[in-house]
Each structure stands twice: as C-alpha cells, then as structure tokens.
PDB file of C-alpha atoms and ligand atoms in Angstrom:
ATOM      1  CA  MET A 181       0.000   0.000   0.000  1.00  0.00           C
ATOM      2  CA  GLU A 182       1.304   3.445  -0.816  1.00  0.00           C
ATOM      3  CA  LYS A 183       0.332   4.895   2.562  1.00  0.00           C
ATOM      4  CA  PRO A 184       0.803   2.929   5.775  1.00  0.00           C
ATOM      5  CA  LEU A 185      -2.497   1.485   7.011  1.00  0.00           C
ATOM      6  CA  LYS A 186      -2.259   3.462  10.250  1.00  0.00           C
ATOM      7  CA  TYR A 187      -2.283   6.816   8.402  1.00  0.00           C
ATOM      8  CA  LEU A 188      -4.941   5.689   5.990  1.00  0.00           C
ATOM      9  CA  LEU A 189      -7.266   4.762   8.849  1.00  0.00           C
ATOM     10  CA  GLU A 190      -6.490   7.966  10.770  1.00  0.00           C
ATOM     11  CA  GLU A 191      -7.070  10.110   7.727  1.00  0.00           C
ATOM     12  CA  HIS A 192     -10.511   8.533   7.205  1.00  0.00           C
ATOM     13  CA  LYS A 193     -11.241   8.459  10.961  1.00  0.00           C
ATOM     14  CA  LEU A 194     -11.792   4.720  10.946  1.00  0.00           C
ATOM     15  CA  THR A 195     -11.354   2.078  13.611  1.00  0.00           C
ATOM     16  CA  LEU A 196     -11.395  -1.561  12.583  1.00  0.00           C
ATOM     17  CA  LYS A 197     -14.430  -3.675  13.477  1.00  0.00           C
ATOM     18  CA  LYS A 198     -13.848  -6.998  15.154  1.00  0.00           C
ATOM     19  CA  ALA A 199     -17.387  -8.139  14.339  1.00  0.00           C
ATOM     20  CA  PHE A 200     -16.561  -8.017  10.619  1.00  0.00           C
ATOM     21  CA  GLY A 201     -13.325  -9.967  11.095  1.00  0.00           C
ATOM     22  CA  GLN A 202     -11.214  -6.970  10.143  1.00  0.00           C
ATOM     23  CA  ASN A 203      -7.636  -8.176  10.498  1.00  0.00           C
ATOM     24  CA  PHE A 204      -5.772  -6.518   7.666  1.00  0.00           C
ATOM     25  CA  LEU A 205      -2.554  -7.364   5.845  1.00  0.00           C
ATOM     26  CA  THR A 206       0.057  -4.783   4.902  1.00  0.00           C
ATOM     27  CA  ASP A 207       3.242  -6.651   3.930  1.00  0.00           C
ATOM     28  CA  GLU A 208       3.490  -6.204   0.156  1.00  0.00           C
ATOM     29  CA  ASN A 209       5.867  -9.144  -0.295  1.00  0.00           C
ATOM     30  CA  LEU A 210       3.448 -11.419   1.507  1.00  0.00           C
ATOM     31  CA  LEU A 211       0.504 -10.104  -0.508  1.00  0.00           C
ATOM     32  CA  ALA A 212       2.385 -10.658  -3.766  1.00  0.00           C
ATOM     33  CA  GLU A 213       3.238 -14.184  -2.620  1.00  0.00           C
ATOM     34  CA  ILE A 214      -0.432 -14.943  -1.961  1.00  0.00           C
ATOM     35  CA  VAL A 215      -1.333 -13.813  -5.498  1.00  0.00           C
ATOM     36  CA  GLU A 216       1.526 -15.870  -6.893  1.00  0.00           C
ATOM     37  CA  LYS A 217       0.509 -19.031  -4.980  1.00  0.00           C
ATOM     38  CA  ALA A 218      -3.071 -18.516  -6.176  1.00  0.00           C
ATOM     39  CA  GLY A 219      -1.706 -18.770  -9.736  1.00  0.00           C
ATOM     40  CA  VAL A 220      -3.363 -15.550 -10.915  1.00  0.00           C
ATOM     41  CA  THR A 221      -2.432 -14.545 -14.473  1.00  0.00           C
ATOM     42  CA  GLU A 222      -3.379 -11.729 -16.857  1.00  0.00           C
ATOM     43  CA  ASN A 223      -6.173 -13.918 -18.305  1.00  0.00           C
ATOM     44  CA  ASP A 224      -7.952 -14.332 -14.986  1.00  0.00           C
ATOM     45  CA  ALA A 225     -11.115 -12.851 -13.572  1.00  0.00           C
ATOM     46  CA  VAL A 226     -10.819 -12.830  -9.785  1.00  0.00           C
ATOM     47  CA  LEU A 227     -13.416 -12.537  -7.061  1.00  0.00           C
ATOM     48  CA  GLU A 228     -12.067 -11.098  -3.816  1.00  0.00           C
ATOM     49  CA  ILE A 229     -14.282 -11.426  -0.749  1.00  0.00           C
ATOM     50  CA  GLY A 230     -13.629  -8.818   1.931  1.00  0.00           C
ATOM     51  CA  CYS A 231     -11.357  -6.166   0.397  1.00  0.00           C
ATOM     52  CA  GLY A 232     -10.724  -4.253   3.630  1.00  0.00           C
ATOM     53  CA  ALA A 233      -8.368  -1.365   2.878  1.00  0.00           C
ATOM     54  CA  GLY A 234      -7.507  -2.846  -0.519  1.00  0.00           C
ATOM     55  CA  ALA A 235      -3.997  -4.199   0.101  1.00  0.00           C
ATOM     56  CA  LEU A 236      -4.670  -7.578  -1.532  1.00  0.00           C
ATOM     57  CA  THR A 237      -6.968  -5.995  -4.121  1.00  0.00           C
ATOM     58  CA  ARG A 238      -4.062  -3.858  -5.389  1.00  0.00           C
ATOM     59  CA  GLU A 239      -1.784  -6.874  -5.826  1.00  0.00           C
ATOM     60  CA  LEU A 240      -4.574  -8.754  -7.600  1.00  0.00           C
ATOM     61  CA  ALA A 241      -5.294  -5.791  -9.879  1.00  0.00           C
ATOM     62  CA  LYS A 242      -1.634  -5.707 -10.974  1.00  0.00           C
ATOM     63  CA  LYS A 243      -1.791  -9.349 -12.124  1.00  0.00           C
ATOM     64  CA  ALA A 244      -5.376 -10.156 -13.113  1.00  0.00           C
ATOM     65  CA  LYS A 245      -7.498  -9.158 -16.069  1.00  0.00           C
ATOM     66  CA  LYS A 246     -10.359  -8.155 -13.830  1.00  0.00           C
ATOM     67  CA  VAL A 247     -11.109  -8.076 -10.116  1.00  0.00           C
ATOM     68  CA  ILE A 248     -14.559  -7.938  -8.566  1.00  0.00           C
ATOM     69  CA  GLY A 249     -14.314  -7.148  -4.871  1.00  0.00           C
ATOM     70  CA  TYR A 250     -17.011  -7.448  -2.215  1.00  0.00           C
ATOM     71  CA  GLU A 251     -16.836  -5.511   1.029  1.00  0.00           C
ATOM     72  CA  ILE A 252     -19.614  -5.473   3.618  1.00  0.00           C
ATOM     73  CA  ASP A 253     -18.386  -2.355   5.430  1.00  0.00           C
ATOM     74  CA  LYS A 254     -19.399   0.760   3.492  1.00  0.00           C
ATOM     75  CA  ARG A 255     -17.193   2.919   5.751  1.00  0.00           C
ATOM     76  CA  LEU A 256     -14.255   1.527   3.754  1.00  0.00           C
ATOM     77  CA  ALA A 257     -15.515   2.987   0.458  1.00  0.00           C
ATOM     78  CA  PRO A 258     -13.406   6.198   0.611  1.00  0.00           C
ATOM     79  CA  VAL A 259     -10.347   4.214   1.690  1.00  0.00           C
ATOM     80  CA  LEU A 260     -10.751   1.791  -1.218  1.00  0.00           C
ATOM     81  CA  LYS A 261     -11.269   4.678  -3.592  1.00  0.00           C
ATOM     82  CA  GLU A 262      -7.890   5.980  -2.521  1.00  0.00           C
ATOM     83  CA  THR A 263      -6.068   2.629  -2.623  1.00  0.00           C
ATOM     84  CA  VAL A 264      -7.560   0.923  -5.693  1.00  0.00           C
ATOM     85  CA  GLY A 265      -9.303   3.786  -7.528  1.00  0.00           C
ATOM     86  CA  GLU A 266      -6.420   4.094  -9.991  1.00  0.00           C
ATOM     87  CA  PHE A 267      -6.976   0.560 -11.333  1.00  0.00           C
ATOM     88  CA  GLY A 268      -9.427   0.419 -14.224  1.00  0.00           C
ATOM     89  CA  ASN A 269      -9.852  -3.354 -13.873  1.00  0.00           C
ATOM     90  CA  VAL A 270     -11.310  -3.297 -10.329  1.00  0.00           C
ATOM     91  CA  GLU A 271     -15.019  -3.205  -9.581  1.00  0.00           C
ATOM     92  CA  MET A 272     -16.012  -2.750  -5.938  1.00  0.00           C
ATOM     93  CA  ILE A 273     -19.369  -3.891  -4.583  1.00  0.00           C
ATOM     94  CA  PHE A 274     -20.329  -2.851  -1.066  1.00  0.00           C
ATOM     95  CA  LYS A 275     -22.513  -5.715  -0.002  1.00  0.00           C
ATOM     96  CA  ASP A 276     -22.569  -8.841   2.149  1.00  0.00           C
ATOM     97  CA  VAL A 277     -21.331 -11.488  -0.300  1.00  0.00           C
ATOM     98  CA  MET A 278     -23.640 -14.050   1.341  1.00  0.00           C
ATOM     99  CA  GLN A 279     -26.653 -11.947   0.355  1.00  0.00           C
ATOM    100  CA  GLU A 280     -25.624 -11.716  -3.287  1.00  0.00           C
ATOM    101  CA  SER A 281     -27.217 -14.000  -5.850  1.00  0.00           C
ATOM    102  CA  LEU A 282     -24.545 -16.394  -7.107  1.00  0.00           C
ATOM    103  CA  THR A 283     -26.071 -16.341 -10.573  1.00  0.00           C
ATOM    104  CA  ASP A 284     -25.756 -12.545 -10.773  1.00  0.00           C
ATOM    105  CA  LEU A 285     -22.286 -12.636  -9.282  1.00  0.00           C
ATOM    106  CA  GLU A 286     -21.067 -15.236 -11.777  1.00  0.00           C
ATOM    107  CA  LYS A 287     -22.680 -13.320 -14.626  1.00  0.00           C
ATOM    108  CA  SER A 288     -20.690 -10.211 -13.763  1.00  0.00           C
ATOM    109  CA  LEU A 289     -17.466 -12.250 -13.647  1.00  0.00           C
ATOM    110  CA  GLY A 290     -18.292 -13.311 -17.196  1.00  0.00           C
ATOM    111  CA  GLY A 291     -16.968 -16.894 -17.295  1.00  0.00           C
ATOM    112  CA  GLU A 292     -14.392 -18.872 -15.351  1.00  0.00           C
ATOM    113  CA  TYR A 293     -12.914 -17.162 -12.320  1.00  0.00           C
ATOM    114  CA  LYS A 294     -10.724 -17.649  -9.250  1.00  0.00           C
ATOM    115  CA  ILE A 295     -11.472 -16.628  -5.692  1.00  0.00           C
ATOM    116  CA  VAL A 296      -8.582 -15.061  -3.789  1.00  0.00           C
ATOM    117  CA  ALA A 297      -9.371 -13.743  -0.328  1.00  0.00           C
ATOM    118  CA  ASN A 298      -8.222 -13.107   3.181  1.00  0.00           C
ATOM    119  CA  LEU A 299     -11.541 -14.315   4.553  1.00  0.00           C
ATOM    120  CA  PRO A 300     -13.334 -12.869   7.565  1.00  0.00           C
ATOM    121  CA  TYR A 301     -12.895 -15.663  10.115  1.00  0.00           C
ATOM    122  CA  TYR A 302     -16.384 -15.489  11.605  1.00  0.00           C
ATOM    123  CA  ILE A 303     -17.898 -16.672   8.343  1.00  0.00           C
ATOM    124  CA  THR A 304     -15.167 -18.753   6.638  1.00  0.00           C
ATOM    125  CA  THR A 305     -17.000 -22.078   6.496  1.00  0.00           C
ATOM    126  CA  PRO A 306     -20.364 -20.750   5.189  1.00  0.00           C
ATOM    127  CA  ILE A 307     -18.573 -18.801   2.442  1.00  0.00           C
ATOM    128  CA  VAL A 308     -16.406 -21.740   1.363  1.00  0.00           C
ATOM    129  CA  MET A 309     -19.346 -24.169   1.494  1.00  0.00           C
ATOM    130  CA  ARG A 310     -21.610 -21.867  -0.508  1.00  0.00           C
ATOM    131  CA  PHE A 311     -19.145 -21.545  -3.360  1.00  0.00           C
ATOM    132  CA  LEU A 312     -18.156 -25.212  -3.307  1.00  0.00           C
ATOM    133  CA  GLU A 313     -21.756 -26.345  -3.483  1.00  0.00           C
ATOM    134  CA  ASN A 314     -23.230 -23.782  -5.854  1.00  0.00           C
ATOM    135  CA  ALA A 315     -20.574 -22.097  -7.976  1.00  0.00           C
ATOM    136  CA  ALA A 316     -20.656 -23.139 -11.627  1.00  0.00           C
ATOM    137  CA  ASN A 317     -17.618 -21.354 -13.105  1.00  0.00           C
ATOM    138  CA  LEU A 318     -15.179 -21.345 -10.196  1.00  0.00           C
ATOM    139  CA  THR A 319     -11.788 -22.920 -11.012  1.00  0.00           C
ATOM    140  CA  SER A 320      -9.911 -22.372  -7.751  1.00  0.00           C
ATOM    141  CA  MET A 321     -10.245 -20.817  -4.343  1.00  0.00           C
ATOM    142  CA  SER A 322      -7.148 -19.531  -2.521  1.00  0.00           C
ATOM    143  CA  VAL A 323      -8.187 -18.360   0.889  1.00  0.00           C
ATOM    144  CA  MET A 324      -6.482 -17.221   4.055  1.00  0.00           C
ATOM    145  CA  VAL A 325      -8.062 -19.034   6.984  1.00  0.00           C
ATOM    146  CA  GLN A 326      -7.130 -19.893  10.556  1.00  0.00           C
ATOM    147  CA  GLU A 327      -4.433 -22.571  10.559  1.00  0.00           C
ATOM    148  CA  GLU A 328      -6.659 -25.149  12.271  1.00  0.00           C
ATOM    149  CA  VAL A 329      -9.301 -24.592   9.578  1.00  0.00           C
ATOM    150  CA  ALA A 330      -6.624 -25.074   6.908  1.00  0.00           C
ATOM    151  CA  ASP A 331      -5.738 -28.399   8.555  1.00  0.00           C
ATOM    152  CA  ARG A 332      -9.392 -29.438   8.365  1.00  0.00           C
ATOM    153  CA  PHE A 333      -9.663 -28.568   4.685  1.00  0.00           C
ATOM    154  CA  SER A 334      -6.851 -30.918   3.661  1.00  0.00           C
ATOM    155  CA  ALA A 335      -7.245 -33.621   6.339  1.00  0.00           C
ATOM    156  CA  LEU A 336      -7.109 -37.337   5.623  1.00  0.00           C
ATOM    157  CA  PRO A 337      -9.991 -39.698   6.465  1.00  0.00           C
ATOM    158  CA  ALA A 338     -10.008 -41.145   9.986  1.00  0.00           C
ATOM    159  CA  THR A 339      -8.129 -38.206  11.497  1.00  0.00           C
ATOM    160  CA  SER A 340      -9.695 -35.822  14.008  1.00  0.00           C
ATOM    161  CA  ASP A 341      -9.428 -32.912  11.544  1.00  0.00           C
ATOM    162  CA  TYR A 342     -11.421 -34.767   8.869  1.00  0.00           C
ATOM    163  CA  GLY A 343     -14.995 -33.531   8.611  1.00  0.00           C
ATOM    164  CA  ALA A 344     -17.976 -32.751   6.399  1.00  0.00           C
ATOM    165  CA  ILE A 345     -16.155 -29.765   4.920  1.00  0.00           C
ATOM    166  CA  THR A 346     -13.173 -31.938   3.909  1.00  0.00           C
ATOM    167  CA  VAL A 347     -15.542 -34.246   2.052  1.00  0.00           C
ATOM    168  CA  ALA A 348     -17.338 -31.253   0.481  1.00  0.00           C
ATOM    169  CA  ILE A 349     -13.962 -30.059  -0.851  1.00  0.00           C
ATOM    170  CA  ASN A 350     -12.959 -33.511  -2.088  1.00  0.00           C
ATOM    171  CA  LEU A 351     -16.251 -33.862  -3.940  1.00  0.00           C
ATOM    172  CA  ARG A 352     -15.261 -30.896  -6.127  1.00  0.00           C
ATOM    173  CA  GLY A 353     -11.463 -31.034  -6.103  1.00  0.00           C
ATOM    174  CA  ALA A 354      -8.623 -31.018  -3.589  1.00  0.00           C
ATOM    175  CA  ALA A 355      -7.102 -28.648  -1.047  1.00  0.00           C
ATOM    176  CA  ARG A 356      -3.531 -27.968  -0.044  1.00  0.00           C
ATOM    177  CA  THR A 357      -1.905 -25.438   2.249  1.00  0.00           C
ATOM    178  CA  VAL A 358       0.329 -23.205   0.133  1.00  0.00           C
ATOM    179  CA  LEU A 359       1.496 -20.658   2.715  1.00  0.00           C
ATOM    180  CA  LYS A 360       1.681 -20.333   6.485  1.00  0.00           C
ATOM    181  CA  VAL A 361       1.176 -16.856   7.863  1.00  0.00           C
ATOM    182  CA  PRO A 362       2.039 -15.950  11.468  1.00  0.00           C
ATOM    183  CA  ARG A 363      -0.469 -13.849  13.429  1.00  0.00           C
ATOM    184  CA  GLU A 364       1.947 -10.880  13.639  1.00  0.00           C
ATOM    185  CA  LYS A 365       1.447 -10.249   9.930  1.00  0.00           C
ATOM    186  CA  PHE A 366      -2.065  -8.896  10.602  1.00  0.00           C
ATOM    187  CA  THR A 367      -3.291  -5.563  11.952  1.00  0.00           C
ATOM    188  CA  PRO A 368      -4.580  -6.059  14.572  1.00  0.00           C
ATOM    189  CA  ALA A 369      -2.936  -9.450  15.259  1.00  0.00           C
ATOM    190  CA  PRO A 370      -5.533 -12.182  15.917  1.00  0.00           C
ATOM    191  CA  ASN A 371      -5.031 -14.863  18.603  1.00  0.00           C
ATOM    192  CA  VAL A 372      -4.127 -17.605  16.137  1.00  0.00           C
ATOM    193  CA  ASP A 373      -1.813 -18.188  13.187  1.00  0.00           C
ATOM    194  CA  SER A 374      -3.208 -18.461   9.688  1.00  0.00           C
ATOM    195  CA  ALA A 375      -2.566 -20.244   6.425  1.00  0.00           C
ATOM    196  CA  VAL A 376      -3.501 -19.846   2.791  1.00  0.00           C
ATOM    197  CA  VAL A 377      -5.284 -22.902   1.419  1.00  0.00           C
ATOM    198  CA  ARG A 378      -5.683 -23.417  -2.291  1.00  0.00           C
ATOM    199  CA  ILE A 379      -8.622 -25.515  -3.421  1.00  0.00           C
ATOM    200  CA  ASP A 380      -8.424 -26.512  -7.073  1.00  0.00           C
ATOM    201  CA  ILE A 381     -11.727 -27.509  -8.630  1.00  0.00           C
ATOM    202  CA  GLU A 382     -11.473 -30.552 -10.893  1.00  0.00           C
ATOM    203  CA  LYS A 383     -13.864 -30.183 -13.788  1.00  0.00           C
ATOM    204  CA  GLY A 384     -16.125 -33.207 -14.125  1.00  0.00           C
ATOM    205  CA  LYS A 385     -15.047 -34.816 -10.839  1.00  0.00           C
ATOM    206  CA  PHE A 386     -17.804 -37.295  -9.957  1.00  0.00           C
ATOM    207  CA  ALA A 387     -19.662 -36.259 -13.083  1.00  0.00           C
ATOM    208  CA  GLY A 388     -23.085 -37.853 -13.089  1.00  0.00           C
ATOM    209  CA  ALA A 389     -23.224 -38.206  -9.292  1.00  0.00           C
ATOM    210  CA  ASP A 390     -26.184 -36.647  -7.498  1.00  0.00           C
ATOM    211  CA  LEU A 391     -24.044 -34.368  -5.332  1.00  0.00           C
ATOM    212  CA  LYS A 392     -27.039 -33.000  -3.470  1.00  0.00           C
ATOM    213  CA  ALA A 393     -27.967 -36.507  -2.332  1.00  0.00           C
ATOM    214  CA  VAL A 394     -24.307 -37.221  -1.501  1.00  0.00           C
ATOM    215  CA  ARG A 395     -24.207 -34.109   0.722  1.00  0.00           C
ATOM    216  CA  ASP A 396     -27.282 -35.282   2.636  1.00  0.00           C
ATOM    217  CA  ILE A 397     -25.530 -38.573   3.346  1.00  0.00           C
ATOM    218  CA  VAL A 398     -22.290 -36.820   4.319  1.00  0.00           C
ATOM    219  CA  ARG A 399     -24.295 -34.657   6.745  1.00  0.00           C
ATOM    220  CA  ALA A 400     -25.868 -37.770   8.242  1.00  0.00           C
ATOM    221  CA  GLY A 401     -22.471 -39.487   8.339  1.00  0.00           C
ATOM    222  CA  PHE A 402     -20.940 -36.752  10.461  1.00  0.00           C
ATOM    223  CA  SER A 403     -24.021 -35.971  12.573  1.00  0.00           C
ATOM    224  CA  SER A 404     -22.782 -38.039  15.510  1.00  0.00           C
ATOM    225  CA  ARG A 405     -19.102 -38.668  15.095  1.00  0.00           C
ATOM    226  CA  ARG A 406     -18.985 -41.264  17.854  1.00  0.00           C
ATOM    227  CA  LYS A 407     -21.750 -43.369  16.401  1.00  0.00           C
ATOM    228  CA  MET A 408     -21.307 -45.990  13.745  1.00  0.00           C
ATOM    229  CA  LEU A 409     -22.321 -44.856  10.287  1.00  0.00           C
ATOM    230  CA  VAL A 410     -25.075 -47.454  10.104  1.00  0.00           C
ATOM    231  CA  ASN A 411     -26.873 -45.789  13.038  1.00  0.00           C
ATOM    232  CA  ASN A 412     -26.411 -42.301  11.593  1.00  0.00           C
ATOM    233  CA  LEU A 413     -27.913 -43.515   8.323  1.00  0.00           C
ATOM    234  CA  ILE A 414     -30.914 -45.005  10.124  1.00  0.00           C
ATOM    235  CA  ASN A 415     -31.532 -41.823  12.125  1.00  0.00           C
ATOM    236  CA  GLY A 416     -30.567 -39.228   9.535  1.00  0.00           C
ATOM    237  CA  LEU A 417     -32.056 -40.778   6.405  1.00  0.00           C
ATOM    238  CA  ARG A 418     -34.980 -42.719   7.891  1.00  0.00           C
ATOM    239  CA  LEU A 419     -33.674 -46.035   6.593  1.00  0.00           C
ATOM    240  CA  THR A 420     -34.531 -49.329   8.241  1.00  0.00           C
ATOM    241  CA  ARG A 421     -31.569 -51.188   9.750  1.00  0.00           C
ATOM    242  CA  GLU A 422     -31.864 -53.762   7.005  1.00  0.00           C
ATOM    243  CA  GLN A 423     -31.747 -51.103   4.272  1.00  0.00           C
ATOM    244  CA  ALA A 424     -28.786 -49.306   5.873  1.00  0.00           C
ATOM    245  CA  GLU A 425     -26.828 -52.538   6.288  1.00  0.00           C
ATOM    246  CA  ARG A 426     -27.571 -53.611   2.729  1.00  0.00           C
ATOM    247  CA  ALA A 427     -26.457 -50.268   1.286  1.00  0.00           C
ATOM    248  CA  LEU A 428     -23.205 -50.360   3.254  1.00  0.00           C
ATOM    249  CA  THR A 429     -22.454 -53.961   2.323  1.00  0.00           C
ATOM    250  CA  GLU A 430     -23.165 -53.352  -1.358  1.00  0.00           C
ATOM    251  CA  ALA A 431     -20.907 -50.286  -1.280  1.00  0.00           C
ATOM    252  CA  GLY A 432     -18.116 -52.411   0.228  1.00  0.00           C
ATOM    253  CA  ILE A 433     -18.088 -50.498   3.513  1.00  0.00           C
ATOM    254  CA  PRO A 434     -17.756 -52.416   6.814  1.00  0.00           C
ATOM    255  CA  LEU A 435     -20.902 -52.346   8.966  1.00  0.00           C
ATOM    256  CA  THR A 436     -18.821 -51.110  11.896  1.00  0.00           C
ATOM    257  CA  ALA A 437     -17.380 -48.106   9.971  1.00  0.00           C
ATOM    258  CA  ARG A 438     -17.761 -44.556  11.249  1.00  0.00           C
ATOM    259  CA  GLY A 439     -18.626 -41.698   8.908  1.00  0.00           C
ATOM    260  CA  GLU A 440     -15.247 -40.061   9.417  1.00  0.00           C
ATOM    261  CA  THR A 441     -13.394 -42.995   7.841  1.00  0.00           C
ATOM    262  CA  LEU A 442     -15.064 -42.665   4.434  1.00  0.00           C
ATOM    263  CA  SER A 443     -13.470 -40.883   1.487  1.00  0.00           C
ATOM    264  CA  ALA A 444     -15.489 -38.733  -0.922  1.00  0.00           C
ATOM    265  CA  GLU A 445     -15.450 -41.696  -3.351  1.00  0.00           C
ATOM    266  CA  ASN A 446     -16.910 -43.933  -0.631  1.00  0.00           C
ATOM    267  CA  TYR A 447     -19.697 -41.407   0.000  1.00  0.00           C
ATOM    268  CA  VAL A 448     -20.535 -41.224  -3.712  1.00  0.00           C
ATOM    269  CA  ARG A 449     -20.693 -45.028  -3.953  1.00  0.00           C
ATOM    270  CA  LEU A 450     -22.739 -45.302  -0.770  1.00  0.00           C
ATOM    271  CA  THR A 451     -25.225 -42.720  -2.065  1.00  0.00           C
ATOM    272  CA  GLU A 452     -25.876 -44.778  -5.189  1.00  0.00           C
ATOM    273  CA  ARG A 453     -26.522 -47.859  -3.048  1.00  0.00           C
ATOM    274  CA  VAL A 454     -28.792 -45.998  -0.637  1.00  0.00           C
ATOM    275  CA  LYS A 455     -30.860 -44.768  -3.583  1.00  0.00           C
ATOM    276  CA  GLN A 456     -31.152 -48.321  -4.880  1.00  0.00           C
ATOM    277  CA  VAL A 457     -32.209 -49.883  -1.581  1.00  0.00           C
ATOM    278  CA  LYS A 458     -34.736 -47.084  -1.035  1.00  0.00           C
ATOM    279  CA  ASN A 459     -36.285 -47.857  -4.396  1.00  0.00           C
ATOM    280  CA  GLY A 460     -36.707 -51.478  -3.307  1.00  0.00           C
TER     281      GLY A 460
HETATM  282  N1  LIG B 230      -8.480  -8.118   2.166  1.00  0.00           N
HETATM  283  C1  LIG B 230      -8.127  -7.290   3.312  1.00  0.00           C
HETATM  284  C2  LIG B 230      -6.705  -7.609   3.739  1.00  0.00           C
HETATM  285  O1  LIG B 230      -6.239  -8.701   3.394  1.00  0.00           O
HETATM  286  O2  LIG B 230      -6.099  -6.806   4.427  1.00  0.00           O
HETATM  287  C3  LIG B 230      -9.094  -7.456   4.482  1.00  0.00           C
HETATM  288  C4  LIG B 230      -9.284  -8.848   5.016  1.00  0.00           C
HETATM  289  S1  LIG B 230     -10.227  -8.937   6.511  1.00  0.00           S
HETATM  290  C5  LIG B 230      -9.634 -10.469   7.175  1.00  0.00           C
HETATM  291  C6  LIG B 230     -11.858  -9.417   5.990  1.00  0.00           C
HETATM  292  C7  LIG B 230     -12.713  -8.344   5.325  1.00  0.00           C
HETATM  293  O3  LIG B 230     -13.976  -8.915   4.972  1.00  0.00           O
HETATM  294  C8  LIG B 230     -13.051  -7.151   6.208  1.00  0.00           C
HETATM  295  O4  LIG B 230     -12.729  -5.969   5.553  1.00  0.00           O
HETATM  296  C9  LIG B 230     -14.566  -7.255   6.445  1.00  0.00           C
HETATM  297  O5  LIG B 230     -15.196  -5.990   6.596  1.00  0.00           O
HETATM  298  C10 LIG B 230     -15.019  -7.977   5.195  1.00  0.00           C
HETATM  299  N2  LIG B 230     -16.254  -8.762   5.362  1.00  0.00           N
HETATM  300  C11 LIG B 230     -16.717  -9.348   6.485  1.00  0.00           C
HETATM  301  N3  LIG B 230     -17.855 -10.009   6.251  1.00  0.00           N
HETATM  302  C12 LIG B 230     -18.123  -9.850   4.927  1.00  0.00           C
HETATM  303  C13 LIG B 230     -19.194 -10.298   4.078  1.00  0.00           C
HETATM  304  N4  LIG B 230     -20.179 -11.049   4.563  1.00  0.00           N
HETATM  305  N5  LIG B 230     -19.185  -9.923   2.781  1.00  0.00           N
HETATM  306  C14 LIG B 230     -18.175  -9.142   2.292  1.00  0.00           C
HETATM  307  N6  LIG B 230     -17.155  -8.697   3.049  1.00  0.00           N
HETATM  308  C15 LIG B 230     -17.112  -9.047   4.342  1.00  0.00           C
END
C-alpha cells in the first residue's frame, strides 16, 4: 500500500471492526506471494471477498485481467477509492457477499474465475461451502483461513481434523496449504496463526453423481461422530436397519465403519446404493 495502514485509517477516521473480522494485511511481499501461490495470471477474472483497505486488491489488480471485490463495510468505500481507484480493472461492490445472488455474481465475472481472499474468520466455512456447493464457473479458491481450519480442509480420512467440509472439498477437487502466515502479519494481530489454502476444482469430478444426495448422506455421516455410520444412516435418512446394512455392504463399507473414515469416493458409492435400496 502506498500509505501505511495506520495513516490511511487515521485520515478517514476509521477504527477496525472486530465483528466483521477486520484483520488486515500490509506486507506487500506477503501479498504478492499470496497472489503468486493462487496462480493468478493476466487472463484471470478474480473474485475477492472482503477487500478491507484494498492491500490484496491492489496486488490482484496488478496481475489479473479483472477483479470484482465485495466488502460489507461501506465505511471503507473512501479508503478503497484511494487505494484501488487508480486501477481500471477493479469493480467494488459494497454488499454482504452471502446476500448476493450467485447467478448474478457469476454473470458479472463473465466466465471462469478464481477466488482469492483473506476471509473474515467469523464466516469462513459458510462462504467456502456456498461456493463449493453452488458455484458453476469457479476454477480455484485460494483463501487465508485460521491454521486449524486449513488443517481441516486438507485432512485425511479417519483423522480428528477430517470432517464434512473436507468431504465437500474432495467432492469438487482437492485442497492444499500453500502458505503459512504468522499472526503478527495482521493488523490487529488475531489470537491464532493463519494459512492460505488453495482448493483446485477438478472439472467433471464425480460427473453424473447426485451431489445434493451425496451431501445429505455426508451430513448424516458426520451428525454423531462417535456413532457408527449405520446408526447415523438409520436416524438421519430414515432407513430401516436392514436397508442401511444392505447399502453399506453393497458399497463395500464395513458395517462397523464410522462416517469419518469414508473418502469422498466412498460417499458417492454409498449414495448410489442408498438410492437403490430405497427404491426397493
Ligand atoms: N483483504 C483485506 C486484507 O487482506 O487486508 C481485508 C481482510 S479482513 C480479514 C476481511 C474483510 O472482509 C473485512 O474488511 C470485512 O469488513 C469484510 N467482510 C466481512 N464479512 C463480509 C461479508 N459477509 N461480505 C463481504 N465482506 C465481508
């Protein structure tokens, strides 16, 4: 940023809001590294969620063809005008990204796009889930999240970090941590360290699978982590014990398995079998 954040905020008489997850980045080398790890090129349209004072937006604007940035806090409008106003390829929208229609949003991005964001921590999972489940033209998502959340995103089955969100990611692609970022890099510094996770969407992964039905089964599978999957299927999907056991056996999954031991592939296979046993 041209002007240090401190002066920028003073000049605009702004104090940062904890409720909006306003922990800002200022280190230009770090910001450039995030853009580099996200693989942004001059052909890319980028969606940034939570532009703050525009530090990441500037780095994105230097590399991308087009940047659409969402910011919930309208107080930041004059700051962003000062920091990113000079870039003709940036469009700022002052709105809660969760309230925006995804169809409209994707229309304005005009085709394939990447998400690059230092996400507000209070709403990380809902944002990531919404785009994973509903975005049609998203090719990758590189997001700064709390380190423990990053561990969950790329966890292996049967580990304590593995959860419904890991499966949701693996149904669309795969996640890896590309950068670790210590808490001191933020203003103000949060209580935990962070990491940038890159989720690459694999086009056509599980093509033909009814992902909505798979997600219902994943939800049931993780509803009571301590219970065996067979019981979660009976309770969550209103299957009889006989139906649940048959579906598991036909999918090649042990009757004693817990939901947290199943891969995304296992969940897709199980869903097909559940559909079949339900239909008699
Ligand atoms: N990108 C900036 C940076 O890296 O310095 C700011 C990142 S800060 C962690 C998150 C930003 O998201 C804040 O500016 C906050 O106001 C904004 N924000 C919070 N909730 C939002 C929402 N629902 N929609 C859009 N922006 C949101």
